[in-house]
XYZ file of C-alpha atoms in Angstrom:
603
model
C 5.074 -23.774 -6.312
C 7.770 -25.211 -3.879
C 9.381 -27.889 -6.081
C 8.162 -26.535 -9.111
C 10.876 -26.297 -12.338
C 10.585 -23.407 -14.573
C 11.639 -23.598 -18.317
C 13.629 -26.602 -17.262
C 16.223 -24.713 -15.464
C 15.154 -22.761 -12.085
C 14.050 -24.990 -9.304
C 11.830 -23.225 -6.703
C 12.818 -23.843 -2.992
C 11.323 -21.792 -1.130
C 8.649 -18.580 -0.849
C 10.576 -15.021 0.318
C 7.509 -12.668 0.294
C 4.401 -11.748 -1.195
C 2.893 -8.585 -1.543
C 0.184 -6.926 -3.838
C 1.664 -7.685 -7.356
C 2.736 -10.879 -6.794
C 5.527 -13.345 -5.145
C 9.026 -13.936 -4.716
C 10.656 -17.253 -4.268
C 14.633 -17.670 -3.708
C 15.033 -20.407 -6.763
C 18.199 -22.461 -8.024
C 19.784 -22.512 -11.208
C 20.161 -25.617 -12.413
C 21.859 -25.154 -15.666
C 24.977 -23.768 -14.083
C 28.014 -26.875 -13.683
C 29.007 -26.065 -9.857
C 27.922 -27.219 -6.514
C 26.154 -26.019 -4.831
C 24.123 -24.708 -7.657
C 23.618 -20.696 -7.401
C 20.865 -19.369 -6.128
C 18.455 -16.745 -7.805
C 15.523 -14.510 -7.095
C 12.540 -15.978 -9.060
C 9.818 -12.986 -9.112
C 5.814 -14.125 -10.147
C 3.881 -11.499 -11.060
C 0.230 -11.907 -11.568
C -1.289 -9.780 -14.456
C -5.191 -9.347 -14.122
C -5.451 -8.866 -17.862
C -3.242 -10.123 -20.387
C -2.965 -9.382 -24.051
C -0.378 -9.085 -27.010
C 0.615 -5.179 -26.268
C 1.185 -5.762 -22.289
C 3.298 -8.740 -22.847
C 5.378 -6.664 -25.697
C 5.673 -3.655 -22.634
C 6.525 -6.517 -20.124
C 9.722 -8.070 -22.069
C 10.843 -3.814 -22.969
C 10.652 -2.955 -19.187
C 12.465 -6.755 -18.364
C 14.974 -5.302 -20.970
C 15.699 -2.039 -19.171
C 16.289 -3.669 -15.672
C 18.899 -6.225 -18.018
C 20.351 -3.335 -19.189
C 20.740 -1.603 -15.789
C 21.928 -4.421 -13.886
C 24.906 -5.246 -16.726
C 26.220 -1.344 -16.342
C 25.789 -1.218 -12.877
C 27.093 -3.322 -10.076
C 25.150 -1.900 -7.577
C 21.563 -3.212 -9.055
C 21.030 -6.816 -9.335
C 21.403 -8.436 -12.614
C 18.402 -9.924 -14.535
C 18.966 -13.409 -15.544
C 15.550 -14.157 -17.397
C 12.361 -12.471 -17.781
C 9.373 -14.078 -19.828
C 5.525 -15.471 -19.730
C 4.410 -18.762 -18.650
C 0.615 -19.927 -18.026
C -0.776 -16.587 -18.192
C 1.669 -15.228 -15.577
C 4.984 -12.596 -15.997
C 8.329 -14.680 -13.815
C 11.474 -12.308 -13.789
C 14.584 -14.482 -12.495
C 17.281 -11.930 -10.694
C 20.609 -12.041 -8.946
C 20.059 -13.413 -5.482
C 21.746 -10.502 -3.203
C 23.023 -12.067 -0.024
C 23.112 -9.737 2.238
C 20.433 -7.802 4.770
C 17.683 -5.153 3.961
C 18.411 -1.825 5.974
C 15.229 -2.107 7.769
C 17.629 -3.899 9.843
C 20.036 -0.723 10.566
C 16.669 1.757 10.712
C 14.275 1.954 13.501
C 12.836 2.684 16.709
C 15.743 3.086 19.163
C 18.414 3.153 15.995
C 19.622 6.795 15.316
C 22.334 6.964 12.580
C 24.888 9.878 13.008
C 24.948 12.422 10.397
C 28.124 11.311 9.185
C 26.524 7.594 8.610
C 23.496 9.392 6.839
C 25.884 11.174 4.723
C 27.709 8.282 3.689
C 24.648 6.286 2.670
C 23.073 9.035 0.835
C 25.945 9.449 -1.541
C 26.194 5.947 -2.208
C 22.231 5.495 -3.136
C 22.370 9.065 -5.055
C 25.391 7.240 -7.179
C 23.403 4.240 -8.025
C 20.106 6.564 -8.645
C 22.178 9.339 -10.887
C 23.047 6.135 -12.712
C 19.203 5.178 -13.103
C 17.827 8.481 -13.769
C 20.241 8.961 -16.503
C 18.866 5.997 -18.241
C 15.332 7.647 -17.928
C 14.289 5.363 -15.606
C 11.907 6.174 -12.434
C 12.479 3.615 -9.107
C 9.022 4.588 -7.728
C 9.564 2.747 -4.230
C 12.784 3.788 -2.064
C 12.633 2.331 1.290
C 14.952 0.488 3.902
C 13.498 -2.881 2.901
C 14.641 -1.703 -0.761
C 17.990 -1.415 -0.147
C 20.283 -4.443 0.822
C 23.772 -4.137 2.333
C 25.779 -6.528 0.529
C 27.292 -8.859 2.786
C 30.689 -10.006 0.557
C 31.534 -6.197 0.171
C 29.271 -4.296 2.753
C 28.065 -2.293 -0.337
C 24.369 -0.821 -0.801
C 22.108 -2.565 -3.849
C 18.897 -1.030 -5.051
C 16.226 -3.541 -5.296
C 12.378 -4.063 -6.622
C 12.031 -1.573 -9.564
C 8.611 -0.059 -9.488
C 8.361 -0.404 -13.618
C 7.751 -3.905 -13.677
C 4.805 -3.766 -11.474
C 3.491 -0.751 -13.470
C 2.317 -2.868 -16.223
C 0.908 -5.843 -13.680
C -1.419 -2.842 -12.538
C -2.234 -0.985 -16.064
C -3.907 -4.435 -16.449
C -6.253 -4.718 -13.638
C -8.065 -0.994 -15.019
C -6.795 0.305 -18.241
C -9.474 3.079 -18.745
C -8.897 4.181 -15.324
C -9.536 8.046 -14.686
C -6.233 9.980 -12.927
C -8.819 10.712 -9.638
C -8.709 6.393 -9.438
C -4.993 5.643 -9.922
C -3.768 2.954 -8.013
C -0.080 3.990 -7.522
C 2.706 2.318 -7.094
C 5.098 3.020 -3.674
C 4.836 3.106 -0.058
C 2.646 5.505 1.968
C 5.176 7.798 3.961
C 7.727 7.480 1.860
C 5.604 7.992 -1.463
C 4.895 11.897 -2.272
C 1.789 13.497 -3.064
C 1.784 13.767 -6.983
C 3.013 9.890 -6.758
C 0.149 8.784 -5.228
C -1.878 9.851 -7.815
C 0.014 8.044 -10.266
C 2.613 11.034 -11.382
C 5.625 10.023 -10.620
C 8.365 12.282 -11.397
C 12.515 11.668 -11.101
C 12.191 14.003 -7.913
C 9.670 11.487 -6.422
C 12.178 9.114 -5.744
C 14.471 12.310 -4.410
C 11.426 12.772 -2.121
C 11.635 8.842 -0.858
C 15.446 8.578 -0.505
C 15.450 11.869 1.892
C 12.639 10.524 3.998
C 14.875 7.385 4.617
C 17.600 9.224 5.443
C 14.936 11.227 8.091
C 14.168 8.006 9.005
C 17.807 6.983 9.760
C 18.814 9.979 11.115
C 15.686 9.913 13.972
C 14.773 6.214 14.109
C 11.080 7.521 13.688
C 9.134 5.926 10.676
C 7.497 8.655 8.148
C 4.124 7.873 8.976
C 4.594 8.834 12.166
C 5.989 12.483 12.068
C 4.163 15.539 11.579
C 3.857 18.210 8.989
C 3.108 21.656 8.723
C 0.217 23.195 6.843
C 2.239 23.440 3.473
C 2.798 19.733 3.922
C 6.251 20.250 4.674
C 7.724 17.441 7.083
C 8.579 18.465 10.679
C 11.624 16.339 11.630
C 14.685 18.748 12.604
C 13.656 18.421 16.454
C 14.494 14.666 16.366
C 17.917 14.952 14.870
C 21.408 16.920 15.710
C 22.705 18.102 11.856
C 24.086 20.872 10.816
C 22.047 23.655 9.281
C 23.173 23.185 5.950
C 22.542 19.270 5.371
C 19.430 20.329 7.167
C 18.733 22.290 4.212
C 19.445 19.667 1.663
C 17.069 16.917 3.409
C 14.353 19.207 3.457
C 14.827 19.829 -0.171
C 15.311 16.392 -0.784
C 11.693 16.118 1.034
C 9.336 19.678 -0.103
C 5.866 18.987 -0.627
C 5.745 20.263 -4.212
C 8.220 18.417 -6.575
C 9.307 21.783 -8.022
C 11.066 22.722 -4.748
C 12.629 19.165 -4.627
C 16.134 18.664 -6.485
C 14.892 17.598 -10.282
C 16.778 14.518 -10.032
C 19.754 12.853 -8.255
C 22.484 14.078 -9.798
C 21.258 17.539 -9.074
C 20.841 16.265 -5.451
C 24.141 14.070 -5.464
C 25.810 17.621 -6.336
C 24.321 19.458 -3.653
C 25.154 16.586 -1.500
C 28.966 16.527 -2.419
C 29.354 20.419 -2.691
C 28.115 20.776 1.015
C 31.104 20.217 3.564
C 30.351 18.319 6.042
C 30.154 19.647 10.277
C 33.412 19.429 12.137
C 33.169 18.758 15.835
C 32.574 22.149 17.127
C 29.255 22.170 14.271
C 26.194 23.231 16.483
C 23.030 21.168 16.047
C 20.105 22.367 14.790
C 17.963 23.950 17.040
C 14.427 22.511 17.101
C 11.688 25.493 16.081
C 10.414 27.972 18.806
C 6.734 27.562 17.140
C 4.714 24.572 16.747
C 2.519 24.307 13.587
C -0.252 22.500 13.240
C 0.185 19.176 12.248
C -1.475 15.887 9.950
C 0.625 12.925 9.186
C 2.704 11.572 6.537
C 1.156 9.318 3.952
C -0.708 8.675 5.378
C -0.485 10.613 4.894
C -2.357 13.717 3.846
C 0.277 16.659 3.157
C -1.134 20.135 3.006
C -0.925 22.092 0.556
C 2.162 24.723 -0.007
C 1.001 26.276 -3.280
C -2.693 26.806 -4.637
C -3.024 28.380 -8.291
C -4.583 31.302 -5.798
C -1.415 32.424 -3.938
C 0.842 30.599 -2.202
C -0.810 30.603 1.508
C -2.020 27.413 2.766
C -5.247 28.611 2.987
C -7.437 29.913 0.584
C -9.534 32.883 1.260
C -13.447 32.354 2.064
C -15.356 34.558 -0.913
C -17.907 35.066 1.809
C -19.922 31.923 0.049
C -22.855 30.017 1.937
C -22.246 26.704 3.046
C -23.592 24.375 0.415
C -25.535 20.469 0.472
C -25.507 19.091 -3.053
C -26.199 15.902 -2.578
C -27.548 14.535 1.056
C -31.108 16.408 1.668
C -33.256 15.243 -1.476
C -36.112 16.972 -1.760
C -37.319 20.017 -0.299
C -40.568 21.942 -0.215
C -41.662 24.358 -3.057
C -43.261 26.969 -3.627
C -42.598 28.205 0.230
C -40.820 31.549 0.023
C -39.319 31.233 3.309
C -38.136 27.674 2.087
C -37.017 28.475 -1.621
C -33.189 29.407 0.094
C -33.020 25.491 1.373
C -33.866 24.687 -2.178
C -31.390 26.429 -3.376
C -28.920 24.826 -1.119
C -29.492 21.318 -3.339
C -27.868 20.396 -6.694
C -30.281 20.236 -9.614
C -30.464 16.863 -9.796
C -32.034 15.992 -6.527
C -34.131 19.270 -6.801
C -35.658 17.619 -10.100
C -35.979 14.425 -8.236
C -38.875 15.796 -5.825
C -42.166 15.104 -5.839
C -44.695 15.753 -3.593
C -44.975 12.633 -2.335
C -41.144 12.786 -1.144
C -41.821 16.290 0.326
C -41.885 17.188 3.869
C -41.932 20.033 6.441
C -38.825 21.044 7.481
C -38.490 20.736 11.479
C -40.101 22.920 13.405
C -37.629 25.630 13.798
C -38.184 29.395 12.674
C -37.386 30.428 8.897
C -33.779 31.822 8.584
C -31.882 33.054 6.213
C -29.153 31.110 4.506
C -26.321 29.543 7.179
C -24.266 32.776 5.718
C -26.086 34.969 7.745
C -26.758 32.767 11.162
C -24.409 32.945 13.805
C -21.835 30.110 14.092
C -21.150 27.783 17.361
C -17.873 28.968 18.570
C -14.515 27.065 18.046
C -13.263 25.651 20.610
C -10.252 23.952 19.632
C -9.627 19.974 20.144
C -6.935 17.541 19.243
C -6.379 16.562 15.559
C -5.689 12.967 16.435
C -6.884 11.449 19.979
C -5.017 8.630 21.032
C -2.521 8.931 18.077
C 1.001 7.306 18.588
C 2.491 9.839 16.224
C 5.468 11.570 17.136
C 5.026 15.588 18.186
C 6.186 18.193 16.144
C 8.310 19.352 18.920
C 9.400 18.532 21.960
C 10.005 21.957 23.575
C 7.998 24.941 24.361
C 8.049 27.507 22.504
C 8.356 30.372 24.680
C 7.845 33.090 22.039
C 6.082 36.367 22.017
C 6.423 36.933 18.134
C 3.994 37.160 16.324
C 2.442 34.731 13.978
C 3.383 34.615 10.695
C 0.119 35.356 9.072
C -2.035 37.806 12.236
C -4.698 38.536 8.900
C -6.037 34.889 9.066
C -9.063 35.003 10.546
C -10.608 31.909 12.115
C -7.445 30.128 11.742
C -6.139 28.704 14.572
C -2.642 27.729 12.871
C 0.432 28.410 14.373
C 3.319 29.097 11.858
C 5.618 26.179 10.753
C 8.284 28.677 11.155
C 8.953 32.388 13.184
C 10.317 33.870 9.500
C 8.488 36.078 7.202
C 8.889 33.149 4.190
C 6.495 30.693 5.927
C 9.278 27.800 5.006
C 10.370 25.736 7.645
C 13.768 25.289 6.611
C 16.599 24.891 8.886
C 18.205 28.494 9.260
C 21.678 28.688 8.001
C 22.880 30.734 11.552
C 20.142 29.509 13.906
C 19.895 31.566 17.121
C 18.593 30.744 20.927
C 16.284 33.178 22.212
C 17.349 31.344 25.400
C 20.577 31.940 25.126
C 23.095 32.649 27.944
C 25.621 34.432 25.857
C 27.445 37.454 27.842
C 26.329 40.628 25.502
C 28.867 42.559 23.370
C 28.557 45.636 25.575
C 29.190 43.480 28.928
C 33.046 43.650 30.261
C 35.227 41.234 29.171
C 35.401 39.301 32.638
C 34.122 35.600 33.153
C 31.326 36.214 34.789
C 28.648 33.750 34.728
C 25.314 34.351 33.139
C 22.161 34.960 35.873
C 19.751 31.991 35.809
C 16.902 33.448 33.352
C 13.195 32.621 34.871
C 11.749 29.388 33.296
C 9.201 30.303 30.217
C 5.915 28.705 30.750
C 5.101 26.348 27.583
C 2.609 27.930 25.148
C 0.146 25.981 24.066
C 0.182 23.458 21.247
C -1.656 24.848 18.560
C -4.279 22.267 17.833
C -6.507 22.226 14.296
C -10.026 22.456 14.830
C -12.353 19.415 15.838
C -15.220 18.469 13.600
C -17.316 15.956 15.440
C -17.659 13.711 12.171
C -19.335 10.448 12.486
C -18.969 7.309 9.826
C -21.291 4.964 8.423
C -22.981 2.726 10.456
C -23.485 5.113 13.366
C -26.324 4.951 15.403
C -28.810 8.390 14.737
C -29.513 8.655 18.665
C -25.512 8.778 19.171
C -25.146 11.646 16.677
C -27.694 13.589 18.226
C -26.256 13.162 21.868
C -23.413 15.167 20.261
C -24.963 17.199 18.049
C -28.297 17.718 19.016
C -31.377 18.444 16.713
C -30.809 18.920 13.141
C -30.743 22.164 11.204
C -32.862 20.494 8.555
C -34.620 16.986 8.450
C -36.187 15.486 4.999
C -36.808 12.487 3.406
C -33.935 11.133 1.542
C -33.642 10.598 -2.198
C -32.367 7.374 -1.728
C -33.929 4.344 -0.875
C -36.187 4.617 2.707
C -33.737 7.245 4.067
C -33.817 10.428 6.596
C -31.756 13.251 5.739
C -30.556 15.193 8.359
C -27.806 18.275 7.895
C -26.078 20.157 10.767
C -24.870 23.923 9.472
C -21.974 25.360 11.078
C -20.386 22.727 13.185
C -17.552 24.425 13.001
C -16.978 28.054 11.252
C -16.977 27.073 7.752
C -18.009 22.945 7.803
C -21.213 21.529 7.480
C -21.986 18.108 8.095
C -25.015 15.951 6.570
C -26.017 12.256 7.040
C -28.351 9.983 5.407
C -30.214 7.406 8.145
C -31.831 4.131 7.144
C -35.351 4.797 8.264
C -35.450 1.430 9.843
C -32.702 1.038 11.468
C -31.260 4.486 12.134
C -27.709 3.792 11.193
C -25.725 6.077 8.616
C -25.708 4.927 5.459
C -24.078 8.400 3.905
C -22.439 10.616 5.561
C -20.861 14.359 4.454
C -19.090 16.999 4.801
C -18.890 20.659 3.370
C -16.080 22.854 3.549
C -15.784 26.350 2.561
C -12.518 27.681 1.753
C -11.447 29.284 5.183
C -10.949 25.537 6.293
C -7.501 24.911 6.518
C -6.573 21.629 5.290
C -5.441 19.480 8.416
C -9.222 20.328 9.378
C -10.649 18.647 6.543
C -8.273 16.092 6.304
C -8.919 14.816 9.622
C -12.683 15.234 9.282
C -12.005 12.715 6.394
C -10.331 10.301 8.247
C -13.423 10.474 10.770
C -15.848 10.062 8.784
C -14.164 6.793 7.416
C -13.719 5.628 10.838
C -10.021 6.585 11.267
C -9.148 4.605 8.144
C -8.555 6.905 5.269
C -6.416 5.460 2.825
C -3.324 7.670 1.793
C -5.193 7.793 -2.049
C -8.268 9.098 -0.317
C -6.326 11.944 1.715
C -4.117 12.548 -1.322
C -7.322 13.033 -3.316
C -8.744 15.560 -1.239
C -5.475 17.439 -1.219
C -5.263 17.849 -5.219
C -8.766 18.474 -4.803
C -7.634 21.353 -2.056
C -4.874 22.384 -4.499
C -7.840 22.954 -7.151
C -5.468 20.123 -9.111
C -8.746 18.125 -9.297
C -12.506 19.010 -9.224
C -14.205 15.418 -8.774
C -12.236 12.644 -6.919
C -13.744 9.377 -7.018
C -12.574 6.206 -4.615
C -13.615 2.718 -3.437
C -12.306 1.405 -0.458
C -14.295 -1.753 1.314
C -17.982 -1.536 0.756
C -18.173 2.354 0.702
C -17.986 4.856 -2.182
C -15.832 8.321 -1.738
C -16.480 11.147 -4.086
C -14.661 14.740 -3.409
C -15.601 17.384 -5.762
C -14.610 21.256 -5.644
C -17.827 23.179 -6.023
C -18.194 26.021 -8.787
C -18.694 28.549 -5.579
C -14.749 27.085 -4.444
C -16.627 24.968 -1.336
C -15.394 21.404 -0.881
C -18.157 18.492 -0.506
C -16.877 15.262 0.525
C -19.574 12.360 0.477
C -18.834 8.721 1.955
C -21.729 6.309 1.335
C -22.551 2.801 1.354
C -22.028 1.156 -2.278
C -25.258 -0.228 -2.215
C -26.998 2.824 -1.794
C -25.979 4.270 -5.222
C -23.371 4.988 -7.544
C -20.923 7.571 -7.984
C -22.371 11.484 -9.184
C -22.145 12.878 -12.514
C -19.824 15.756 -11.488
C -22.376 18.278 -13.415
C -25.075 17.293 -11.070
C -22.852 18.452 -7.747
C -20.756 21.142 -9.105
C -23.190 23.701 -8.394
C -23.633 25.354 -4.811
């Protein structure tokens, strides 16, 4: 397009970026009488279907960001905005100036008087935009330029815009198959499913600002069970605009501020630390941990009480979908049978049927004994940043002692389960003289160093993802609990009960060439949600995308009860079982197509 002249007035000169929607070129305007001619932002946007209605929602949306950049200095102003051979151009003031991902980063730690600063300034402009019912839907450091004539902050690349480029590629698309618009780590949970709220983009200005304050990217930090970032171990603030970035940043938008003039008010109604302000003490307990956006937050609130876990109903582990056939009219094998959704169980024949291997009859996996736990790392080799730094060195108790089989720790060492910055926190380390001692300077006695507990670690599920060879799942997990013939295609089916107290796992071989070509997992509801978040990841061969992991947390949340996904050449479907149990099934597209949700709701 370099060269290129559109509607006789904005000369292309050069590309700027490119990115999922479309491109942006830095253009001139040639219809303006100066030298050199001023430059503009020219913005291609590449619609997959186009029609009457989505050009009519095009030129309302180009109107709103007119209207906003007119009334407001601080957001560039839109020149043009129309259609041209089949594609949507917007032409915007060209902000000269830097992005902040120049100011933010590893090794650059803003003060909390600089993070201060530049949250009031980006709540102004955002109380502005929320006012006018508008929604940014992607906050980051490479959205917001410094100006460079006035040093002033812009807000840049509206999300609404490239709403309407992506309504076209799937118009009928199902809420479990949104393709959402923002960034993983700074993008929240009900965003990513394509439910953005005016507390979303609360969510992805105070993870900038966490961002700022410890130089540490979102995707690398750690959260807590509830999904609630871990963060005030990397940064000296005070307690109480501790309090308002963790707001700014709860899991569930209902604990956020509603919108930024709630938060701007919060902000400016909080004084700031004087010198002699302590710094927030990092936690004394570790929790256990998944990362941002990665992301796959935990959940803080289930319709079922507010734990992060939700209590096991004593249910049987249960295979809808991977062992397709079974033998009948056995009455030691009639339980396996009932371990298969209807669907497959219709699908036998005897021709498909086999003996089960040659292990004695048992009762259903409720009743057999489970291999023991022993607990591994959630991530090996990760880069991401710890949730703390420091032992703990404490002999309280945990937060919830009536979770059995849980090897959490608690995100904090208060009865509320938040981990919110305490508005007096307190050293159990401390060297302070007590009240009773005599008022003489006497030094404190060197206490004994604390040994360093543990790191509470969620539990390893030796997952394995397609494509894996059947003699390297067996060197880890030995001989099946149950080995049929498949129900698709010339297929083994293989399942291995309790691999863990409360998961399953279940693969489907090529008969020829032993490889996975499905693999599963079942979760009952004692499994905490880190655990089945990284046994997600694993099973896609540590490449989960953020909608994936999102998915099975609504799923978790019992927001959703069938989640459906493409990613590459595999097919993802999560579905909540009518018995509460999780099934998560990865498979090779080829194999088959999604399942009716009817045919795998049952246990």
């Amino acid at each position: 397009m370099l060269g290129q002249i559109l509607r006789q007035r904005y000369k292309i000169l050069r590309q700027l970026g490119e990115g999922g929607f479309g491109k942006t070129f830095l253009a001139e305007d040639l219809d303006m009488p100066v030298n050199p001619k001023p430059k503009c932002v020219v913005k291609q946007l590449h619609p997959q279907m186009l029609d009457p209605a989505m050009v009519r929602r095009f030129e309302k949306e180009g109107e709103i960001l007119y209207r906003l950049g007119q009334q407001n200095p601080q957001i560039p102003d839109v020149y043009a905005y129309f259609q041209e051979n089949g594609e949507f151009y917007l032409i915007q003031e060209f902000i000269e100036g830097h992005n902040l991902e120049e100011e933010i980063g590893t090794g650059k730690r803003w003060t909390e008087a600089q993070t201060r600063t530049f949250l009031q300034e980006v709540l102004e402009i955002l109380a502005f935009v929320h006012k006018n019912q508008v929604i940014h839907r992607d906050i980051k450091p490479s959205n917001i330029m410094r100006r460079d004539r006035d040093g002033k902050l812009v807000l840049i690349d509206f999300g609404i815009v490239k709403e309407i480029v992506q309504g076209g590629a799937d118009p009928e698309r199902t809420s479990g198959q949104t393709l959402a618009i923002g960034t993983p780590g700074y993008m929240p949970a009900e965003q990513s499913t394509g439910q953005p709220r005016f507390s979303s983009d609360i969510y992805a200005l105070g993870m900038t600002a966490i961002h700022a304050l410890t130089g540490v990217s979102p995707d690398r930090l750690q959260t807590d069970e509830r999904g609630e970032v871990i963060w005030q171990h990397l940064a000296s603030v005070s307690p109480g605009f501790a309090a308002i970035l963790s707001k700014m940043t709860a899991y569930y938008f209902g604990d956020r501020y509603a919108n930024a003039p709630e938060a701007l008010q919060a902000l400016t109604t909080t004084s700031p630390p004087t010198p002699a302000a302590a710094p927030v003490n990092p936690p004394s307990v570790v929790a256990a941990t998944v990362a941002v956006g990665g992301h796959s937050p935990a959940a803080p609130r289930s319709p079922a009480g507010g734990s992060g876990s939700i209590p096991d109903p004593n249910s049987s582990s249960r295979w809808p979908v991977i062992a397709g056939v079974a033998i009948a009219g056995i009455a030691a094998l009639a339980l396996l049978i009932g371990l298969l959704p209807p669907l497959f169980r219709r699908a036998s024949t005897p021709s498909e049927r086999r003996e089960v291997s040659s292990q004695p009859s048992a009762s259903p996996s409720q009743n057999a004994p489970r291999a023991s736990d022993s607990p591994s790392s959630t991530s090996s080799g990760s880069d991401r940043v710890p949730a703390s730094s420091t032992p703990s060195g404490s002999n309280r108790a945990p937060a919830n002692p009536t979770d059995s089989g849980s090897d959490r720790a608690p995100a904090s060492p208060s009865d509320s389960g938040s981990d919110r910055v305490p508005a007096n926190p307190t050293s159990s380390g401390s060297d302070r003289v007590p009240a009773s001692s005599p008022p003489l300077p006497v030094p404190p006695s060197p206490r004994p160093p604390v040994p360093p507990s543990p790191r509470p670690q969620t539990q390893g599920v030796p997952a394995f993802p397609l494509d894996t060879a059947r003699r390297d799942v067996e060197a880890t997990l030995g001989q099946p609990t149950r080995d049929l013939r498949g129900a698709y295609g010339n297929t083994r089916a293989v399942v291995y009960n309790g691999v863990r107290d409360g998961v399953d796992l279940g693969y489907l071989f090529d008969r020829n060439s032993g490889r996975i070509r499905q693999t599963e997992a079942s979760f009952r509801q004692s499994v905490n949600l880190p655990t089945a978040q990284q046994t997600l990841n694993d099973l896609l061969d540590g490449q989960a995308p953020d909608a994936v992991r999102q998915g099975l947390d609504r799923v978790y949340r019992r927001q959703l009860d069938n989640y459906r996904y493409q990613v590459g050449g595999a097919k993802v479907q999560i579905v909540r079982q009518d018995c509460g149990d999780i099934y998560v099934s990865i498979w090779d597209e080829r194999l088959h197509d999604f399942v009716e949700f009817q045919q795998v709701r049952q246990c």
